């Protein structure tokens, strides 16, 4: 198959990295693709990259006369984990080559003001990310992560910006089943205090999909120095921290910005929580009972104050 450099042109000032890798994979693996998979591959290298970034698997299936299942299968044959994986590579080009306000303007222009289309865009991307997250959730790293949390003296749940949501959720929910946990969201100078509290037997759970913050390396180094374990919930940082973490759980980030980065991180947190609950059901039930009793006391006290007021 011949693919010219003009095929699949990228509008704007995007760098050629993601689309160039896509073309190379299609050229190298063309002979091993079925007829329907070739239809998908040909469309991917011919359509504008921005169009692919905002398309769902179902939309790509309709455009190629195939199906969403064929689209996913073709992408996997080409070496991608799924459509979000391809979108992430293409999105990296746009992130490097375009200012955030320009990218936002293009997203708005793409969806327009059609509320039904806006709804479908968000739900389609969420479903694709969730499906890919499930495919990537191997049992072995999950088991290592569960053991790291189950044996921890205390769990430090770290997350900043959008990832703060998943980190706070995990910390709060661990406390509700009787496990010591704290949320950490500090950056820069303020991170020194929670790092000082980190000790032997603790576990750090870091939620960060892609951006390699300087604080992450320092936090991991501190954990290793004091004998604490590290669990990473990430998308793009698995290779960067894989050899320094006890477990890496893959949680695909948003390729377009239409869905929150914390979406798949929250799912991984809930998976860990349910697994931990089953390990010590008696303690989890007892703490749930105490939590509800305390809530009832607080509600009763609030009603009494209202009546007196």
C-alpha angles and dihedrals in degrees: 000000000000118000118183122209088247092062116100091012118198116226121217122021099311119149116244099237103106098037091044091054090048092053091048092052092049091050093047097044101033096107092056095053124098120237093263091045089052089054089056094045092049091051093048093055093042102046122080109269092234089057091055092047092059098039126100123222088252092053091049089049091054092047092052097040091243131092139268089256090055090049092053092045092050091050091050090050087053091054101261123128088224143305094303088056092056091044090051091056092048091045090054088062092053093044090055096044105037135052117246093249091054091050091048091050090052092050090052092047091050097054096035117186099305103124093199090053091048090051092048093048092054097042094044093052092045091052092048092051093047093048092050092046090054092050091051096046099103116189096231099062089040090056091049091050093049091050091048090055096039093054096041122119086209133353120225110203110200126193137139133195110350091357091061088082095062093042093051091046093052094046094048094044093048089056090052092059094047103266125127111245141151135194117237120191103152124128133191119001093354092064091072093079098056090041089055090055092053112105147167113304095025125119127217118208111196121197110197123132104193124331110096101221118195089233091064094064092047092049092050092046091051091049092051092046094055097038100257125143126240130216118185123202102192150131110210102015099069094103094042094054104018095103092048099046129078090218136006118202115194116227113172114229127219113282095195107026091244092116131041118267089227094063099094092032088060090052092052090048091052090049091054092046095052091047091051091048091056091051092062108017095163094056093044093052092046093051091047089053092050092047092053091047091053091048091052090051091051092048092049091049091049092051091050091052090049092053092049090049 
